[in-house]
mmCIF file of C-alpha atoms and ligand atoms in Angstrom:
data_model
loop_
_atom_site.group_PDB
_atom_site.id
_atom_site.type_symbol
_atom_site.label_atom_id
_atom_site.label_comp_id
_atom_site.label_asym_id
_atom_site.label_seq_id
_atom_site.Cartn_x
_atom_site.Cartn_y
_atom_site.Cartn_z
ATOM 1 C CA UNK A 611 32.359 68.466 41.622
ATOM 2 C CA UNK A 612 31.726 72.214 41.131
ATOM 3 C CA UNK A 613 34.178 74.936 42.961
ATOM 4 C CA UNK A 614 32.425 78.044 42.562
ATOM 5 C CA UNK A 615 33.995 81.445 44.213
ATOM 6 C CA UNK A 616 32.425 81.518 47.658
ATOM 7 C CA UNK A 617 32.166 77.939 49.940
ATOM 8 C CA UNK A 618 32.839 74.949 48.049
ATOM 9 C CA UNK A 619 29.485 72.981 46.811
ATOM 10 C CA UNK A 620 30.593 69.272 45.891
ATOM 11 C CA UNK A 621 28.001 67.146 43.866
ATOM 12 C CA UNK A 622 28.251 62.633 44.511
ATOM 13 C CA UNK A 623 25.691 60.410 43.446
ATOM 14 C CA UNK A 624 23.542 60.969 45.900
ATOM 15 C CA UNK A 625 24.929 63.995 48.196
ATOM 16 C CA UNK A 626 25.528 67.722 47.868
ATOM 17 C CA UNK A 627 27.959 68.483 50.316
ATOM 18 C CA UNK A 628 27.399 72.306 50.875
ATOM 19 C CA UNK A 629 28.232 75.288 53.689
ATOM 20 C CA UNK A 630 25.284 74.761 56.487
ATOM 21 C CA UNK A 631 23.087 77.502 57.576
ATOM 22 C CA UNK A 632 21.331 77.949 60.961
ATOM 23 C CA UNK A 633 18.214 76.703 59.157
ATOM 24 C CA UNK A 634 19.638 73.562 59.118
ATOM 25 C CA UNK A 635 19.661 73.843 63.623
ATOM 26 C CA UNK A 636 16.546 71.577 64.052
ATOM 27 C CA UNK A 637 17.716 68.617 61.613
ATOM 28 C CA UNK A 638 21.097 68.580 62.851
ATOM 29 C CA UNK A 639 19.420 68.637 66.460
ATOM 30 C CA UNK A 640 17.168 65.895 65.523
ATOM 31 C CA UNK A 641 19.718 63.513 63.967
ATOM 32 C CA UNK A 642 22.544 64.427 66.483
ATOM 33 C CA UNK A 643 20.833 63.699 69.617
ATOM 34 C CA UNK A 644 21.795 59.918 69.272
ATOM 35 C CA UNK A 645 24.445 58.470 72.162
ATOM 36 C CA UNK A 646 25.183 56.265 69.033
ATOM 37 C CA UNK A 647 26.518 59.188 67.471
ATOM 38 C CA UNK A 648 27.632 61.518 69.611
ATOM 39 C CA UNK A 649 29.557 58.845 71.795
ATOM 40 C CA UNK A 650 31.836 58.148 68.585
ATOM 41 C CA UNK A 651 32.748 61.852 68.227
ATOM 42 C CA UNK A 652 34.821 64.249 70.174
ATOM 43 C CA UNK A 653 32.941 67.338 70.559
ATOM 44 C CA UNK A 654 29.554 66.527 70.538
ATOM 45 C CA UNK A 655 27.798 66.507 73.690
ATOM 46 C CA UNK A 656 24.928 64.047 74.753
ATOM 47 C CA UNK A 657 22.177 64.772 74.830
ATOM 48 C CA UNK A 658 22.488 67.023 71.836
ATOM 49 C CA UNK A 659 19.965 69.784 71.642
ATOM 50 C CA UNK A 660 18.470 72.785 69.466
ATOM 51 C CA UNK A 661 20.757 75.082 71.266
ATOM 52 C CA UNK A 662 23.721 72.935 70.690
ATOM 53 C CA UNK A 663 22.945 72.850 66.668
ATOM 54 C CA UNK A 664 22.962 76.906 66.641
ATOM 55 C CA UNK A 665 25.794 77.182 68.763
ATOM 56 C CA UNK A 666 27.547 74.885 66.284
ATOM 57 C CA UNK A 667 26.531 76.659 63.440
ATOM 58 C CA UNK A 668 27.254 80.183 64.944
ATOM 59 C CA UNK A 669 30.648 79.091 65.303
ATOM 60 C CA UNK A 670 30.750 77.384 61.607
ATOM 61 C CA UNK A 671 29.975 80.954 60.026
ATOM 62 C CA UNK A 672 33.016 82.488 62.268
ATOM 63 C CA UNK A 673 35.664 80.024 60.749
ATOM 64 C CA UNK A 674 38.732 81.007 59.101
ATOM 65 C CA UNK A 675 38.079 78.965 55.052
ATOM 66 C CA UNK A 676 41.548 79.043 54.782
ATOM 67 C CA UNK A 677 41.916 77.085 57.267
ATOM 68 C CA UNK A 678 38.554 74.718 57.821
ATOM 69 C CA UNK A 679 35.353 73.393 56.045
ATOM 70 C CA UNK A 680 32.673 72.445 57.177
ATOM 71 C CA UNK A 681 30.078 70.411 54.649
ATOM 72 C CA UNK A 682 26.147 69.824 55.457
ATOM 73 C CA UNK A 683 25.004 66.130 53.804
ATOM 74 C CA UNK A 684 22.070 66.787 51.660
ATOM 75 C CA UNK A 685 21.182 63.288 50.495
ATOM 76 C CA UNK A 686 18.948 63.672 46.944
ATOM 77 C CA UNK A 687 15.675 62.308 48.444
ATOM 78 C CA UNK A 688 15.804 63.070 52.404
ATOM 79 C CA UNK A 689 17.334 66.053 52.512
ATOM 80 C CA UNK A 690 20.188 67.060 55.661
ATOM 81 C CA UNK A 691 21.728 63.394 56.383
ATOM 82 C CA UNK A 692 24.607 64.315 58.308
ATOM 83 C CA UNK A 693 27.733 66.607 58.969
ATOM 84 C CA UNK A 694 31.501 66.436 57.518
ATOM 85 C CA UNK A 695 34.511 68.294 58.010
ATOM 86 C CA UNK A 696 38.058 69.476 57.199
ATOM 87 C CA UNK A 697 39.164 71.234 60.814
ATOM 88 C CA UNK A 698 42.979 72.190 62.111
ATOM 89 C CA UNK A 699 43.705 70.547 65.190
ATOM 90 C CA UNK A 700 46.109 71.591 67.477
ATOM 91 C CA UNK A 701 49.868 70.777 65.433
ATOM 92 C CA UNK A 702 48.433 72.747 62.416
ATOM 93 C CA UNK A 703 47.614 69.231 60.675
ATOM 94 C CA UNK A 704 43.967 68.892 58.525
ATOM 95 C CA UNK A 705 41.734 66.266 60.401
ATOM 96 C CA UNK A 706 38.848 64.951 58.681
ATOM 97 C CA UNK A 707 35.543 64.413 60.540
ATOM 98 C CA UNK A 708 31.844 63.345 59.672
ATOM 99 C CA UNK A 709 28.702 61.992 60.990
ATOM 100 C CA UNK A 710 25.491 60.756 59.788
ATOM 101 C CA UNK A 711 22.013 60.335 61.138
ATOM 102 C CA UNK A 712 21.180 56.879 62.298
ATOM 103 C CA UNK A 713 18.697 56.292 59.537
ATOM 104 C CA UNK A 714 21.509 56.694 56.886
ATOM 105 C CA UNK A 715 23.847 54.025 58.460
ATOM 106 C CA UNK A 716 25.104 51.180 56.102
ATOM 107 C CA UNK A 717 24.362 52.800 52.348
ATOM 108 C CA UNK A 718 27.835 53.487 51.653
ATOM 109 C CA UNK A 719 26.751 57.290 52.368
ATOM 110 C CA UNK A 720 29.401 58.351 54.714
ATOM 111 C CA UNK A 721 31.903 56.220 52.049
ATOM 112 C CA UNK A 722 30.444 58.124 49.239
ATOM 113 C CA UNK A 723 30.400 62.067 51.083
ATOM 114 C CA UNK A 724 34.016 61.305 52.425
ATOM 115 C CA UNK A 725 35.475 60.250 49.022
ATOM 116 C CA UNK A 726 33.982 63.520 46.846
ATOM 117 C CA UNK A 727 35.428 65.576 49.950
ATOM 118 C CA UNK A 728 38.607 64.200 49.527
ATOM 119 C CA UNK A 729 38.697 64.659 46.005
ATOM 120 C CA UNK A 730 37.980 68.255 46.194
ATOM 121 C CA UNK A 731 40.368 68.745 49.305
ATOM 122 C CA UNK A 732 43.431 67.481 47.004
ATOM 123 C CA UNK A 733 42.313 69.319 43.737
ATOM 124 C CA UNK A 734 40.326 71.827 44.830
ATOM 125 C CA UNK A 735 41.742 73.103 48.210
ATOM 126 C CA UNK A 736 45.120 71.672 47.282
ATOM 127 C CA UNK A 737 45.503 69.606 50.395
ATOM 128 C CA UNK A 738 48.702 67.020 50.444
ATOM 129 C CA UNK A 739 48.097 65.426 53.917
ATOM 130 C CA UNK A 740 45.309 65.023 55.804
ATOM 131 C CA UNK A 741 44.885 63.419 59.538
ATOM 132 C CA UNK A 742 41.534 61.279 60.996
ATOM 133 C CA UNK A 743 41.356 59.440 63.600
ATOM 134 C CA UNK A 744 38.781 56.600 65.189
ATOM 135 C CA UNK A 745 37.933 55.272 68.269
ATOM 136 C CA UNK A 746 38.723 51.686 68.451
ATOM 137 C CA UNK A 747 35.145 51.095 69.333
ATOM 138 C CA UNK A 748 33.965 52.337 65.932
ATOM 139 C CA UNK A 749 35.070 49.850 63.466
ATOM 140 C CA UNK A 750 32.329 50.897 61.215
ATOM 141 C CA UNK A 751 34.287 54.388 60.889
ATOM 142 C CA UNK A 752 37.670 52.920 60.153
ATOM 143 C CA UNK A 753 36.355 51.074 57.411
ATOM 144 C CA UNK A 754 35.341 54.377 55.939
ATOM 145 C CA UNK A 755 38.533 55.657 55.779
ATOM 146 C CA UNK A 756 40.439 52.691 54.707
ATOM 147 C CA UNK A 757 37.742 52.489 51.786
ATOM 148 C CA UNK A 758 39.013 55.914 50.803
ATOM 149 C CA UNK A 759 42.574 55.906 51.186
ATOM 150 C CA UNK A 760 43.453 56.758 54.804
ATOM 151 C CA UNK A 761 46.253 54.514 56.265
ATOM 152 C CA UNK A 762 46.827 53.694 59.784
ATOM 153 C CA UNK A 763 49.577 55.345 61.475
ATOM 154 C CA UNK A 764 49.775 52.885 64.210
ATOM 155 C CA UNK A 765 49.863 56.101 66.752
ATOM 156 C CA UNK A 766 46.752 55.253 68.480
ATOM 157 C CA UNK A 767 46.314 57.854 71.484
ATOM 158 C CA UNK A 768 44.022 58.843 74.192
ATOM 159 C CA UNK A 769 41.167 61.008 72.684
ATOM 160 C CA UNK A 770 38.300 63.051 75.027
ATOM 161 C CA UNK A 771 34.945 62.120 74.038
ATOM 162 C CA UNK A 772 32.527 64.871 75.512
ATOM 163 C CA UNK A 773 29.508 62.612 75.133
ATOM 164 C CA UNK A 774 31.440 59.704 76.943
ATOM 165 C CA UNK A 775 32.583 62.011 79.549
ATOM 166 C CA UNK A 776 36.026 60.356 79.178
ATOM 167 C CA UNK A 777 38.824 59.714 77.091
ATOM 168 C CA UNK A 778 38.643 56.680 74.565
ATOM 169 C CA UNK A 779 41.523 54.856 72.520
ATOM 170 C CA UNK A 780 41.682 56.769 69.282
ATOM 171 C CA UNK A 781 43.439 54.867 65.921
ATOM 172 C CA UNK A 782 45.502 57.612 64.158
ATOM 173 C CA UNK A 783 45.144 57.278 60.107
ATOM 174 C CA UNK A 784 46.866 59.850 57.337
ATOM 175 C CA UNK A 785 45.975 60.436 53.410
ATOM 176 C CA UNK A 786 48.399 61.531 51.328
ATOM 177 C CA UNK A 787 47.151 62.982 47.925
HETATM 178 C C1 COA B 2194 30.672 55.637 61.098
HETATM 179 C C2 COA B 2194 29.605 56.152 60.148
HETATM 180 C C3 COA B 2194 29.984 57.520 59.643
HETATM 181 C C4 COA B 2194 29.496 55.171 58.977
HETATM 182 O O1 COA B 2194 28.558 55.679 58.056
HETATM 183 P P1 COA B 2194 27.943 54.731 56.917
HETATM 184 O O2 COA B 2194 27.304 55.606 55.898
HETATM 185 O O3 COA B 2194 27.120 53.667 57.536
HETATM 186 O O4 COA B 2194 29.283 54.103 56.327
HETATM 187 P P2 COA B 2194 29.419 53.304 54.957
HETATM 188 O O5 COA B 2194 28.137 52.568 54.701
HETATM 189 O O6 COA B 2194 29.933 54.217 53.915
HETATM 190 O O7 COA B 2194 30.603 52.302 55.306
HETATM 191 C C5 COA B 2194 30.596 51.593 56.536
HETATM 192 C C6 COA B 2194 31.535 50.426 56.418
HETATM 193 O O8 COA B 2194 31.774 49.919 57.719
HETATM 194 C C7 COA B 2194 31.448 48.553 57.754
HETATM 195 N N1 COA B 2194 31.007 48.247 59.084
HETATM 196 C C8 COA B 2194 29.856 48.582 59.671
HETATM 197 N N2 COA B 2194 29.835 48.100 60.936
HETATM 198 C C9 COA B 2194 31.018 47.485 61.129
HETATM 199 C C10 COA B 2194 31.597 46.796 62.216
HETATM 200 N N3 COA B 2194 30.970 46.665 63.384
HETATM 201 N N4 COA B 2194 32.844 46.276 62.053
HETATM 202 C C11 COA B 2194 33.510 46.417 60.904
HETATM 203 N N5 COA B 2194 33.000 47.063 59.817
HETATM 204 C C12 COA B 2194 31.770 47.577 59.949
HETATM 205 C C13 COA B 2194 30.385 48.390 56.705
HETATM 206 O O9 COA B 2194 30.279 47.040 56.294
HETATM 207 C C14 COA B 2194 30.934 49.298 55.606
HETATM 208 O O10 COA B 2194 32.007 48.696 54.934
HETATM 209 P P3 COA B 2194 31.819 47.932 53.525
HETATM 210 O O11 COA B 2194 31.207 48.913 52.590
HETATM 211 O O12 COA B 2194 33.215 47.567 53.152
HETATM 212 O O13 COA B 2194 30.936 46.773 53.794
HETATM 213 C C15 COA B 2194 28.199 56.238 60.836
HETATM 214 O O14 COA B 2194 27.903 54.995 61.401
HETATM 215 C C16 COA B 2194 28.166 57.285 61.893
HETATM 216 O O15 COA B 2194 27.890 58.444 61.614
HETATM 217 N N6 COA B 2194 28.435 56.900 63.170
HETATM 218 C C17 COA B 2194 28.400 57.821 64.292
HETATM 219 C C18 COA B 2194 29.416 58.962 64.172
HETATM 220 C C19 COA B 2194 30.785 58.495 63.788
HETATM 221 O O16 COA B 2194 31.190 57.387 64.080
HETATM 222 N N7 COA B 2194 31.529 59.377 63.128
HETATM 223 C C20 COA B 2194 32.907 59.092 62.764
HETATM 224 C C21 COA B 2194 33.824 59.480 63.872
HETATM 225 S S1 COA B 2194 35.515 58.979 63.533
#
C-alpha cells in the first residue's frame, strides 16, 4: 500500500485501486450495464449507459476526500475490473460499496480489492467504523464482507434499488478497526 499526497493509490496482488477518470466512462459503461450487477446495488440504474458512466464520474471529481473515496479496479492483466467505495450516507456513518464486472466474478477479486481498502481506510484514512450493507438476495456479497471482517448487525432494513425499481431487504454489517 502506497499513500502518496493527492488520492490514495493502494497496490494487492493483483489490483491497483486508484481515483477514476472520465477515460475510464466506456469500461465502466461496458461492465455496468449488467441487471446482474446493477440489480444488487442501490444507485445504479439499468440499463446502464455511456452517459450514466460520465455522469458518475463528473460527480466522483466533485466529492468532498474528506469525506468519500471512490477506487477504480485495475486488475494487473485486464485492466478496469470494477468500482469500490468509501461514501457517507445519510447519519454521517462510512458505508463501503463495490462492484465488479461479470467476467471477474468468483477469483477472490472483490475479497482481495475490499481487504487492501480496508487496510488503508483504518491506517491510512484513520477510519474506526465503517457500515455495508447487502441485499439478502446477494449472498455472494455477504460472504465478501464476512471474509474481511464485517459483522452482521442483525438491523436488516428496507433498501431502494434503482435498477429493481423497488426496495429490497438489505442485511446491515459494521467493521470496527
Ligand atoms: C458480489 C461480488 C462483488 C463478488 O465478487 P467476487 O470477486 O466474485 O467475490 P469473491 O470471489 O472475492 O468472493 C465471493 C464469495 O462469495 C461466495 N459465493 C458466491 N456465490 C455465492 C452464493 N450464491 N451463496 C453463498 N456464497 C456465495 C464465493 O464462494 C466466495 O466465497 P469463498 O471465497 O469463501 O468461497 C460480485 O459478484 C459483484 O460485483 N456482484 C454485483 C454487484 C454487487 O453485488 N455488489 C455488492 C453490493 S453489496
Amino acid at each position: 500500500m502506497s499513500i502518496p499526497d493527492g488520492p490514495p493509490v493502494i497496490s494487492t496482488a493483483r489490483l491497483r485501486l486508484r481515483a477514476p477518470t472520465l477515460e475510464d466512462a466506456p469500461r465502466i459503461a461496458a461492465l455496468a450495464n449488467d441487471p446482474g450487477v446493477a440489480r444488487m446495488t442501490t444507485r445504479m440504474p439499468h440499463p446502464y449507459g455511456l452517459s450514466d458512466a460520465e455522469a458518475f464520474l463528473q460527480a466522483c471529481e466533485r466529492r468532498d476526500v474528506a469525506k468519500e473515496h471512490i477506487f477504480a479496479l485495475d486488475h494487473d492483466d485486464e485492466g478496469l475490473v470494477g468500482m469500490l467505495g468509501f461514501h457517507p450516507d445519510d447519519d454521517g456513518r462510512v458505508e463501503l460499496g463495490y462492484w465488479l464486472g461479470r467476467p471477474y466474478w468468483g477469483q477472490g477479486l472483490a475479497t482481495e480489492a475490499a481487504s487492501g481498502a480496508l487496510v488503508w481506510a483504518g491506517e491510512g484514512w484513520r477510519r474506526r467504523y465503517l457500515v455495508a450493507g447487502h441485499f439478502a438476495d446477494n449472498p455472494a456479497s455477504g460472504q465478501v464482507l464476512c471474509k474481511t471482517g464485517f459483522l452482521y448487525t442483525g438491523e436488516v432494513l428496507p433498501r431502494h434499488s434503482l435498477a429493481r425499481g423497488e426496495t429490497a431487504a438489505t442485511r446491515m454489517m459494521v467493521w470496527l478497526a
